[in-house]
Coordinates of C-alpha atoms in Angstrom, one line a residue:
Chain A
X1 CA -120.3 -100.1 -15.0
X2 CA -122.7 -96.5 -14.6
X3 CA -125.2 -99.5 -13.5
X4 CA -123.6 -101.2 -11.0
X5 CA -122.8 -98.3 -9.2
X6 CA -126.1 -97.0 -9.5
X7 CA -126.4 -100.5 -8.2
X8 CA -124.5 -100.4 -5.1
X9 CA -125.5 -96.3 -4.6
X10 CA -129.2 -97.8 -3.8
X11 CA -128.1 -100.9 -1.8
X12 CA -125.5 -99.4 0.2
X13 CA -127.6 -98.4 3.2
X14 CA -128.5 -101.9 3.6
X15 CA -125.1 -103.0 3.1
X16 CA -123.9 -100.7 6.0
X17 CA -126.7 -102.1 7.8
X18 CA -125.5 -105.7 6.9
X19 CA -122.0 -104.5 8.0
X20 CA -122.6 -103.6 11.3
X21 CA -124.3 -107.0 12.1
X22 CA -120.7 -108.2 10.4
X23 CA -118.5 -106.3 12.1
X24 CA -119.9 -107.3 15.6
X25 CA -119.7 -110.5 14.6
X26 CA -116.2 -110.8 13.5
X27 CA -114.6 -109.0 16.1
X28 CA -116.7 -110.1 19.0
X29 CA -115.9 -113.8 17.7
X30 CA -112.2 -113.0 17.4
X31 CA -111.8 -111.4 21.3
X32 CA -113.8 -114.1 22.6
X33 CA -112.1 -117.3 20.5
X34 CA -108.9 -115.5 21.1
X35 CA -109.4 -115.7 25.0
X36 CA -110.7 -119.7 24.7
X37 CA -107.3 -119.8 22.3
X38 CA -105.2 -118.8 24.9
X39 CA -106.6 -121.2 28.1
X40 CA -106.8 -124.0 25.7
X41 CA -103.2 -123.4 23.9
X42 CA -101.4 -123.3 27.5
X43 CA -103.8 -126.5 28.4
X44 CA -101.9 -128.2 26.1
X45 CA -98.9 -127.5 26.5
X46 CA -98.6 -126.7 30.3
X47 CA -101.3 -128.3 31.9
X48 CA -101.6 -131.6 33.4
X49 CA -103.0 -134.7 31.6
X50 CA -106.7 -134.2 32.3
X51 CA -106.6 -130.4 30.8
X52 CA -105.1 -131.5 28.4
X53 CA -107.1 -134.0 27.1
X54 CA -110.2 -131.9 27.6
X55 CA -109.0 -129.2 25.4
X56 CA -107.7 -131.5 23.0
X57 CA -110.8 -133.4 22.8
X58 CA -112.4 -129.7 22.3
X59 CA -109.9 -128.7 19.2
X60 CA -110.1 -132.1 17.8
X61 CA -114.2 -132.2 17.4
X62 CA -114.6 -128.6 16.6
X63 CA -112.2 -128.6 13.5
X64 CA -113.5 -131.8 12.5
X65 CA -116.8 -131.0 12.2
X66 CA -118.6 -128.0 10.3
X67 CA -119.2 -124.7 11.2
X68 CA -122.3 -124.6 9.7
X69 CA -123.2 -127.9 11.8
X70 CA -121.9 -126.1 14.7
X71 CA -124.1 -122.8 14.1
X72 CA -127.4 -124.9 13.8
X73 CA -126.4 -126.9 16.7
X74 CA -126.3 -123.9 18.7
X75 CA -129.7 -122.1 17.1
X76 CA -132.2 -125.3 16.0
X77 CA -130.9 -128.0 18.1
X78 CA -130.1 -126.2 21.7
X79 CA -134.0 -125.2 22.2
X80 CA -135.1 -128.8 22.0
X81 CA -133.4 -128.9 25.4
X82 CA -134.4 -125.9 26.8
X83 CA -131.6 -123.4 25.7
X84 CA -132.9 -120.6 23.2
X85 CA -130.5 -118.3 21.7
X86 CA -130.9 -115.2 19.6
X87 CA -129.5 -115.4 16.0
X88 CA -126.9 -113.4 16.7
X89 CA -126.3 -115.5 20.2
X90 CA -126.1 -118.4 18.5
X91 CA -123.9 -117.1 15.8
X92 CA -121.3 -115.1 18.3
X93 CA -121.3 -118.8 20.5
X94 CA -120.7 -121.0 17.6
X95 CA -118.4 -118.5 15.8
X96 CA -115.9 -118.0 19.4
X97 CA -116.0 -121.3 19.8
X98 CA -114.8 -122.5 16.3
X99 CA -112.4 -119.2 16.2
X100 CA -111.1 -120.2 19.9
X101 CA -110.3 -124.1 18.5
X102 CA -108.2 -122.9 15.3
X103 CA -106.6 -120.1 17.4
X104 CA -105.7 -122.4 20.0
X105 CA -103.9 -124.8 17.4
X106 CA -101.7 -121.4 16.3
X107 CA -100.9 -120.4 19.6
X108 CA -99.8 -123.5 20.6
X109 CA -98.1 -123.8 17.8
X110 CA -95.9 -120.6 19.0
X111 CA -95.9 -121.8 22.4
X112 CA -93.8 -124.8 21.3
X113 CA -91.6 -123.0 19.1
X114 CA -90.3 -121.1 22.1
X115 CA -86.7 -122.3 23.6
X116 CA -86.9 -124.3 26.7
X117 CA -84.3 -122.2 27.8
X118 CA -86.7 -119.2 28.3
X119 CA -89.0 -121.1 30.7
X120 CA -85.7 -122.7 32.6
X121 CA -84.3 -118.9 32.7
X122 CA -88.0 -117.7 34.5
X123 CA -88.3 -120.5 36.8
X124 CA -84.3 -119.8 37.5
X125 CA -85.2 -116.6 39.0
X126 CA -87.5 -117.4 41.5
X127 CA -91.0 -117.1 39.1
X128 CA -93.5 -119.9 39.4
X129 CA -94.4 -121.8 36.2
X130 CA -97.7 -119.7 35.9
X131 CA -95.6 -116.1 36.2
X132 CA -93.4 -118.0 33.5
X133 CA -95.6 -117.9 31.1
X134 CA -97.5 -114.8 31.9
X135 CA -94.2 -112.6 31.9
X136 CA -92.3 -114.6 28.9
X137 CA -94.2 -117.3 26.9
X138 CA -97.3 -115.7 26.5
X139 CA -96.0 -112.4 25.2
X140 CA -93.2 -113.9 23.0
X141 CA -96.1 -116.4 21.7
X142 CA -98.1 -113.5 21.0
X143 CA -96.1 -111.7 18.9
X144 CA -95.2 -114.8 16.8
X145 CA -98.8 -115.7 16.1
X146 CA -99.6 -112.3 15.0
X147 CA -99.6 -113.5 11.0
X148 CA -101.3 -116.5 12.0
X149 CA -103.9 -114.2 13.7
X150 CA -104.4 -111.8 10.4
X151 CA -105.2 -115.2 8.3
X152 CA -107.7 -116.0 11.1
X153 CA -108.8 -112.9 11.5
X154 CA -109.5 -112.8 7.2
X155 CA -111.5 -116.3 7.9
X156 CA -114.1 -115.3 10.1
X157 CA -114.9 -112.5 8.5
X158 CA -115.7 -114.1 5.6
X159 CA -117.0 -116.9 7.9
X160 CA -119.5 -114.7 9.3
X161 CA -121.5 -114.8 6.3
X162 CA -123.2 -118.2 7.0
X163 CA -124.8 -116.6 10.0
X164 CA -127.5 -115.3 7.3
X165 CA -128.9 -119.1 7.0
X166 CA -130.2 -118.7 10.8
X167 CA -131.3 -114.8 10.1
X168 CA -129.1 -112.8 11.8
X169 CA -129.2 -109.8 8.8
X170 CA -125.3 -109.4 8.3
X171 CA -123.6 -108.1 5.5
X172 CA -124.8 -111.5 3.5
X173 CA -128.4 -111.3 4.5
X174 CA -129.2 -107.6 3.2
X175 CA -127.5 -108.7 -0.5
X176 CA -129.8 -111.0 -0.3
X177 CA -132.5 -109.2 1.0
X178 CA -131.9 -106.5 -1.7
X179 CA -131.4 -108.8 -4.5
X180 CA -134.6 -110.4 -4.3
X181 CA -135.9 -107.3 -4.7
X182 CA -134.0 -105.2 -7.8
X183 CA -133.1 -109.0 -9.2
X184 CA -130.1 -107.2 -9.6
X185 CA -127.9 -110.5 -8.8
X186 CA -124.9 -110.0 -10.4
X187 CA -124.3 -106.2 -9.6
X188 CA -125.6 -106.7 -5.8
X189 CA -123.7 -109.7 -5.3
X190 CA -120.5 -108.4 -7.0
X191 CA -120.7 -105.6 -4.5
X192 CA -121.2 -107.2 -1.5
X193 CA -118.2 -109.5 -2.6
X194 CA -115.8 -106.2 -3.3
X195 CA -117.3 -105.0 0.7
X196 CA -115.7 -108.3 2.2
X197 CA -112.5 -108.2 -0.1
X198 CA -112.1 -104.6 1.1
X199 CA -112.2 -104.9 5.0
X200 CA -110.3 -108.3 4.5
X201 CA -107.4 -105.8 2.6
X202 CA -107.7 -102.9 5.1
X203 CA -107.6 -105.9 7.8
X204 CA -104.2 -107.4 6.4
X205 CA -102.7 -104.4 6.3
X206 CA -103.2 -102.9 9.7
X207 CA -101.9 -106.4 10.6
X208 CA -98.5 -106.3 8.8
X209 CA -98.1 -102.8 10.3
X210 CA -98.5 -104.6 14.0
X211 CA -96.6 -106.8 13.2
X212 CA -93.7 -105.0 12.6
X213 CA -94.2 -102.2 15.3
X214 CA -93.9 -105.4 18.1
X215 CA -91.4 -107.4 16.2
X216 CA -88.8 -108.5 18.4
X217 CA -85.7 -106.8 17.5
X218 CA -83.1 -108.8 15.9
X219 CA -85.4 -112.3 15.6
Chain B
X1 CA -73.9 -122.0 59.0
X2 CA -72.8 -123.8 55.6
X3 CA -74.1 -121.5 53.0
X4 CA -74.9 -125.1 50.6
X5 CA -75.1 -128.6 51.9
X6 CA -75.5 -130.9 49.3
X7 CA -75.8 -134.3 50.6
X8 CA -75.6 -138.0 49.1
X9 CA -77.7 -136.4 45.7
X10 CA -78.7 -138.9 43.0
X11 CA -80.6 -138.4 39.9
X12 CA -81.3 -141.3 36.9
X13 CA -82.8 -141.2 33.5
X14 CA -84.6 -144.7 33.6
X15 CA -81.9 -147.2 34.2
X16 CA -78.9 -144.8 33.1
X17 CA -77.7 -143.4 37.1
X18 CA -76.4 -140.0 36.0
X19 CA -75.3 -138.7 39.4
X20 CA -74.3 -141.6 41.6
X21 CA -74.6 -139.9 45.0
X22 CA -72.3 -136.6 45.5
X23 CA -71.8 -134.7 48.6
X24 CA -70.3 -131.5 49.5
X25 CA -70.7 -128.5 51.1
X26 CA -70.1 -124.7 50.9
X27 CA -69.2 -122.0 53.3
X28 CA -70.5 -118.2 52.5
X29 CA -68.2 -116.2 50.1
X30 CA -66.3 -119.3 48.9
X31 CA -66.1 -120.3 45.0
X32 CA -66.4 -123.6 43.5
X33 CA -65.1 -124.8 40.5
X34 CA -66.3 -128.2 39.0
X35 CA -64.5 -129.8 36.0
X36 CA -64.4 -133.1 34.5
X37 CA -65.1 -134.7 31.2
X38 CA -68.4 -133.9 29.0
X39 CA -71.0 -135.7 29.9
X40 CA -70.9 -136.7 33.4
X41 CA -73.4 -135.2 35.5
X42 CA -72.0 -131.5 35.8
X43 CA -74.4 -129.6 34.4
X44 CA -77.5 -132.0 35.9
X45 CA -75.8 -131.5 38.9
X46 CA -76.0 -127.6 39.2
X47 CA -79.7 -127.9 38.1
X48 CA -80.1 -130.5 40.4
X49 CA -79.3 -127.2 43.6
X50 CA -82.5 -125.3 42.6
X51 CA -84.5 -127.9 41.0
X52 CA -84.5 -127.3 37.8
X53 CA -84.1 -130.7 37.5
X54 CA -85.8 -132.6 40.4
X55 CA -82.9 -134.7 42.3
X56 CA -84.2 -138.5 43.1
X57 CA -82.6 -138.5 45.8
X58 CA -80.7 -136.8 48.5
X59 CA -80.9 -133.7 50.4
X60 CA -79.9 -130.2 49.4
X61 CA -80.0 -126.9 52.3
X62 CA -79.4 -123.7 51.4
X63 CA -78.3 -122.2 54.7
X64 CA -79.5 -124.3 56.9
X65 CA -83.1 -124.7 55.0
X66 CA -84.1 -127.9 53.0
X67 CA -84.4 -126.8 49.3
X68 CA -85.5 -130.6 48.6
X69 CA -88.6 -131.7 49.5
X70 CA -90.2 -127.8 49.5
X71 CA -93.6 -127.4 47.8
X72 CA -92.3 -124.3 46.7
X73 CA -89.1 -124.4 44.9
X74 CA -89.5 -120.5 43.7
X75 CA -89.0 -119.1 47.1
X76 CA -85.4 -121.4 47.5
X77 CA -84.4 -120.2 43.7
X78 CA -85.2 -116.5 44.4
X79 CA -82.4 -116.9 46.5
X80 CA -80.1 -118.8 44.2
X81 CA -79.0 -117.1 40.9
X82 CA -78.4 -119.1 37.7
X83 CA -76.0 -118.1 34.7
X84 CA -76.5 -120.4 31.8
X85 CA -75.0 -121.5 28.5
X86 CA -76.8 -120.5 26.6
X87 CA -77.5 -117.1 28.2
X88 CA -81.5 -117.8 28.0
X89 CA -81.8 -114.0 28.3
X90 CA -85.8 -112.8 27.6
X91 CA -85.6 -112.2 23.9
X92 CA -88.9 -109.8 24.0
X93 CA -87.5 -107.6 26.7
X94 CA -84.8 -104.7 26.9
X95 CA -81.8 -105.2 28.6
X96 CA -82.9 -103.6 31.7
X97 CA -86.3 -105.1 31.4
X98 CA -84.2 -108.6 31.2
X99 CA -82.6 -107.5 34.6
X100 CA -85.4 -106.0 36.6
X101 CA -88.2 -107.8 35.5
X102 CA -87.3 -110.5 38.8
X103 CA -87.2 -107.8 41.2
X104 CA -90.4 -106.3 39.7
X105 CA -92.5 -109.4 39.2
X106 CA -90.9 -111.9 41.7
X107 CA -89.9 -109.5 44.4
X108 CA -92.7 -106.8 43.9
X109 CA -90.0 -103.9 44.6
X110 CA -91.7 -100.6 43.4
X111 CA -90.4 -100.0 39.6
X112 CA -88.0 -97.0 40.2
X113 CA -86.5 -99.0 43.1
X114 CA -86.3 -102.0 40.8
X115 CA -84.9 -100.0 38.0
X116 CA -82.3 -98.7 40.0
X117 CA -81.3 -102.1 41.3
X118 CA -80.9 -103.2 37.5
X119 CA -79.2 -100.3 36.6
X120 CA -76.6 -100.8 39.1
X121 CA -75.7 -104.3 38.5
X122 CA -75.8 -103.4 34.8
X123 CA -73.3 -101.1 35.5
X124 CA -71.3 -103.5 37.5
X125 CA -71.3 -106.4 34.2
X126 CA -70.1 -103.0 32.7
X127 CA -73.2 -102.9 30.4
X128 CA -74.8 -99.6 31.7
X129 CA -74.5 -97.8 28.0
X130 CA -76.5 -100.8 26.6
X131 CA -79.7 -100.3 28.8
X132 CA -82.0 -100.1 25.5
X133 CA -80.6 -102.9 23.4
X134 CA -82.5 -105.8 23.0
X135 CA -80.8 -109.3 23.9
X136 CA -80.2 -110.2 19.8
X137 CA -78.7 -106.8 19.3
X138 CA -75.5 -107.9 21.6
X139 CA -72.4 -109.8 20.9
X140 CA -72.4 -113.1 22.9
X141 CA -70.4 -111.6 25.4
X142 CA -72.2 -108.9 26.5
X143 CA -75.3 -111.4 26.4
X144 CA -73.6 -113.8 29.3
X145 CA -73.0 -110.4 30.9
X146 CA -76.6 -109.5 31.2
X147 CA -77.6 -113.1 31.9
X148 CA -74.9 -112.4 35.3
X149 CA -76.7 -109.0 36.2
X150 CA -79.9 -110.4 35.6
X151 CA -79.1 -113.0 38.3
X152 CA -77.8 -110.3 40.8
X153 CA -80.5 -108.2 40.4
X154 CA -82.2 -111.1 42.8
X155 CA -79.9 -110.0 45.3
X156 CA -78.7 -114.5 45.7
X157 CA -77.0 -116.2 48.4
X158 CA -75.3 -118.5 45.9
X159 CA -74.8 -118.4 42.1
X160 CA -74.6 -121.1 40.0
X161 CA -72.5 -121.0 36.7
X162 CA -73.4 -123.5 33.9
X163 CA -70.7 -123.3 31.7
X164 CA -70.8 -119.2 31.1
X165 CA -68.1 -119.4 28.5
X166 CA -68.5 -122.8 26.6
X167 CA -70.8 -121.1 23.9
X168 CA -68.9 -117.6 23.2
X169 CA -66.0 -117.1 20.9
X170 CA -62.5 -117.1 22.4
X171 CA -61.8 -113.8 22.1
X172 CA -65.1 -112.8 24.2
X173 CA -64.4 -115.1 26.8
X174 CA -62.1 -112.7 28.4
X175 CA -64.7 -110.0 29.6
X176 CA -67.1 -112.6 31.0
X177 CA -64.5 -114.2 33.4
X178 CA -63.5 -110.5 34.3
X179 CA -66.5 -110.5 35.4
X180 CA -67.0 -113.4 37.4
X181 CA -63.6 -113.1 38.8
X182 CA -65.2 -109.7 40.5
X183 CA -67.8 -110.9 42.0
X184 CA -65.4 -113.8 43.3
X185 CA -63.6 -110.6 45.2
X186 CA -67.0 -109.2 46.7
X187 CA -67.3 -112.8 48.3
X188 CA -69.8 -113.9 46.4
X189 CA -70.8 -117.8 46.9
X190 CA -70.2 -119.3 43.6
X191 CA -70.5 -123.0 42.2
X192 CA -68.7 -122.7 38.7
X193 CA -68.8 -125.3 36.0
X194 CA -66.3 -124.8 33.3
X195 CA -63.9 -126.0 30.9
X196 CA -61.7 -123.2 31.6
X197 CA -58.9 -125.0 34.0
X198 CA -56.7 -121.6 33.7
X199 CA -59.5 -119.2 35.1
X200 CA -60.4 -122.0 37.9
X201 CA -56.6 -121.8 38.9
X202 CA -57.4 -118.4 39.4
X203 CA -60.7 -118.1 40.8
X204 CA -61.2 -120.8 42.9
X205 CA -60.9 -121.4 46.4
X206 CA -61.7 -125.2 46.0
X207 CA -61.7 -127.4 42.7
X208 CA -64.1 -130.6 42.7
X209 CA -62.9 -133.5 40.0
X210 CA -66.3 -134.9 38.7
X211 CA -66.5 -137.8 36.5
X212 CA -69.5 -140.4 35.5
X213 CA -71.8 -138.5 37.7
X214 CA -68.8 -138.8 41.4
X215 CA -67.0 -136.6 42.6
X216 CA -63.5 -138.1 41.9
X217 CA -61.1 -135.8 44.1
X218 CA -61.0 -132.0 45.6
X219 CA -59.3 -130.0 46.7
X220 CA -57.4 -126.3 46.3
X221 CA -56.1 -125.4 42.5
X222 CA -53.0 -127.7 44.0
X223 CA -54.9 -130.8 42.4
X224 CA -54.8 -129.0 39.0
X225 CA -50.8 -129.2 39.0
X226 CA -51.1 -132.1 41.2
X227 CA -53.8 -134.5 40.8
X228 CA -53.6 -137.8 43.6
X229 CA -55.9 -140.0 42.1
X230 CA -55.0 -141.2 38.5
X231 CA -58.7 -140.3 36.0
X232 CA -57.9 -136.5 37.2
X233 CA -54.4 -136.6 35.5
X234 CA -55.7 -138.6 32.5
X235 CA -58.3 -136.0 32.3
X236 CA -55.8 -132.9 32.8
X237 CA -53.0 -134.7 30.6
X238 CA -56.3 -135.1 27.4
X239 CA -56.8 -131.2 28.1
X240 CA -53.4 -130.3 27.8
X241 CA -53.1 -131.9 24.6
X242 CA -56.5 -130.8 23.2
X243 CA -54.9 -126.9 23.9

């Protein structure tokens, strides 16, 4: 025990280090795949045959196909045409767009679990379809994917270590880095696992606290 | 000026004609009540007005302006408040949130101007005291009420009644047609669906007998007592019974 936290004592510069890359992964993914969610959710459920088949054609192939495979698409394969990204470029892209397909899928779940009657009750009072769902589905939608969001949200962070097999030096990356060094494995390893359980903890909790301060009264 | 012309309007679901041509019209401050049997074009009807449901065919002018055939619809339904079964009210927002959010976002008034205007047809429903609830904090009753000064807040020409009492409990019916027979004072232009034949007696100034999507007779409340053609007293003799 006295040795692993001497352990984590000596590695935990890097690991801040790691966690920043980590941290500006997760949320920068999350804010951008939460604003591709959104376009693509109401493309699917409000928008005319040819969004919709374009943003279902986008969901479909992006869960059914790695995010690893994804990542090294956007990092190896994009410069053989001409596109060059940064690690963290390519990692932020590949990560938004994967977090944008599986947020789109919850959202639209919500969307759909609204009553008609809400969108009949806009329209009835003079609002087009678009003020519709700006003023009443979106925000009741919102609010009901919330726990969706937090299970998301615990996802990508954890996601973002694969980011450290194209070398951008996250949270992953400096365990590694250090471990190769102390060939302290287990203790390094441990701690860098006990870092991601953490945030994901502090994360879920925060959440449940939104949660309930929007919760609609009485729903 | 006729305040509603609705003329020769048809709608279908693929083969199955659910309104087979009705035409009518109404003058400013008069109220409408339409009864008949479940089921026969009513309801499709009424959303039929401010296309909510988009008419086949037919024309519909709301004084003096086609409402069919517009590439805007909004503008026509601004003018044409809607009170619905089911009350629909926005489950996310406050009651005065529920009522001036039209004003606000479809009429861009200022927000204390807005406010104000809620406020004062809250006040009118009676429901003034209950500015802070949210919609699934209130009794049916009070809900429909809101759903009415949400409508009004739109300052409309016309109002449209879907059945307002056919989902409340009897003993909160009461308070909604209290509330609807007010507004039938002020003048208010009203087409009323309901099953309610006693508060259409009371309320309204002409009674239209629909049945398998035609208007079968109308007339004044007379035809409730009445009836000349023979479906309206098989219809009126069924309710009787069912009481």
């Amino acid at each position: 025990m006295i040795k692993f936290i001497n352990v984590f004592i000596e590695a935990f510069p890097f690991f801040m280090n790691g966690l920043i890359f980590t941290a500006e992964l997760a949320l920068s993914s999350i804010s951008i795949g939460f604003v591709i969610g959104v376009f693509v959710a109401i493309s699917r459920t409000y928008g005319n045959k040819f969004s919709y088949s374009i943003s279902t054609v986008f969901v479909e192939s992006i869960r059914g196909t790695p995010l690893l495979v994804q990542l090294f698409i956007f990092y190896f394969a994009l410069p053989q045409i001409g596109i060059s990204l940064s690690p963290l470029m390519a990692a932020i892209i590949s990560f938004s767009i994967n977090s944008g397909a599986y947020q789109a899928e919850y959202i639209r779940g919500a969307i759909q679990s609204i009553d008609k009657g809400q969108m009949m009750a806009a329209l009835s009072i003079g609002m087009t379809k678009w003020e519709g769902i700006l003023n009443v589905i979106l925000p009741q939608s919102l609010i009901k994917v919330i726990p969706s969001w937090t299970n998301e949200f615990a996802y990508l962070i954890k996601y973002t270590s694969v980011a450290y097999l194209v070398g951008v030096p996250e949270l992953m990356a400096e365990g590694e880095f250090v471990a190769s060094r102390n060939f302290e494995f287990m203790d390094v390893f441990l701690g860098v696992a006990l870092i991601y359980l953490l945030i994901v903890m502090i994360l879920t909790w925060g959440m449940a606290r939104i949660e309930k301060m929007v919760r609609m009264p009485g729903v | 000026m006729k305040t509603l012309e609705v003329k020769n309007l048809k709608k279908r679901y693929g083969d199955n004609e659910i309104i087979k041509g009705i035409s009518f019209e109404m003058e400013k401050g008069e109220t409408i009540v339409v009864i008949g049997p479940s089921g026969t074009g009513k309801s499709t009807m009424l959303m039929c007005i401010n296309r909510l449901i988009e008419p086949d065919e037919g024309k519909i002018f709301l004084n003096g302006e086609e409402i069919t055939g517009s590439k805007h619809p909004e503008i026509f339904r601004q003018k044409i408040g809607m009170v619905f079964q089911e009350f629909n009210l926005f489950n996310h927002l406050t009651v005065l949130d529920n009522v001036r959010i039209g004003p606000i976002k479809v009429k861009k008034l200022p927000r204390e101007i807005a406010t104000k205007v809620a406020i004062e047809n809250l006040k009118k429903v009676g429901l003034e005291s209950r500015i802070n609830a949210y919609p699934a904090q209130l009794s049916g009753g009070q809900k429909q009420r809101v759903g009415i000064a949400r409508a009004l807040a739109m300052e409309p020409q016309l109002m449209l009644f879907d059945e307002p009492t056919s989902a409340l409990d009897p003993e909160l019916v009461g308070e909604v047609l209290e509330v609807i027979k007010k507004l039938a004072r002020e003048g208010m232009t009203m087409l009323i669906v309901t099953h309610e034949l006693g508060f259409a007696r009371d309320v309204a100034d002409r009674i239209i007998f629909m049945e398998n999507g035609e208007i079968i007779e109308q007339g004044s409340s007379e035809i409730l007592v009445n009836p000349s053609k023979e479906r309206t007293k098989q219809f009126l003799a069924k309710f009787k019974e069912g009481r």
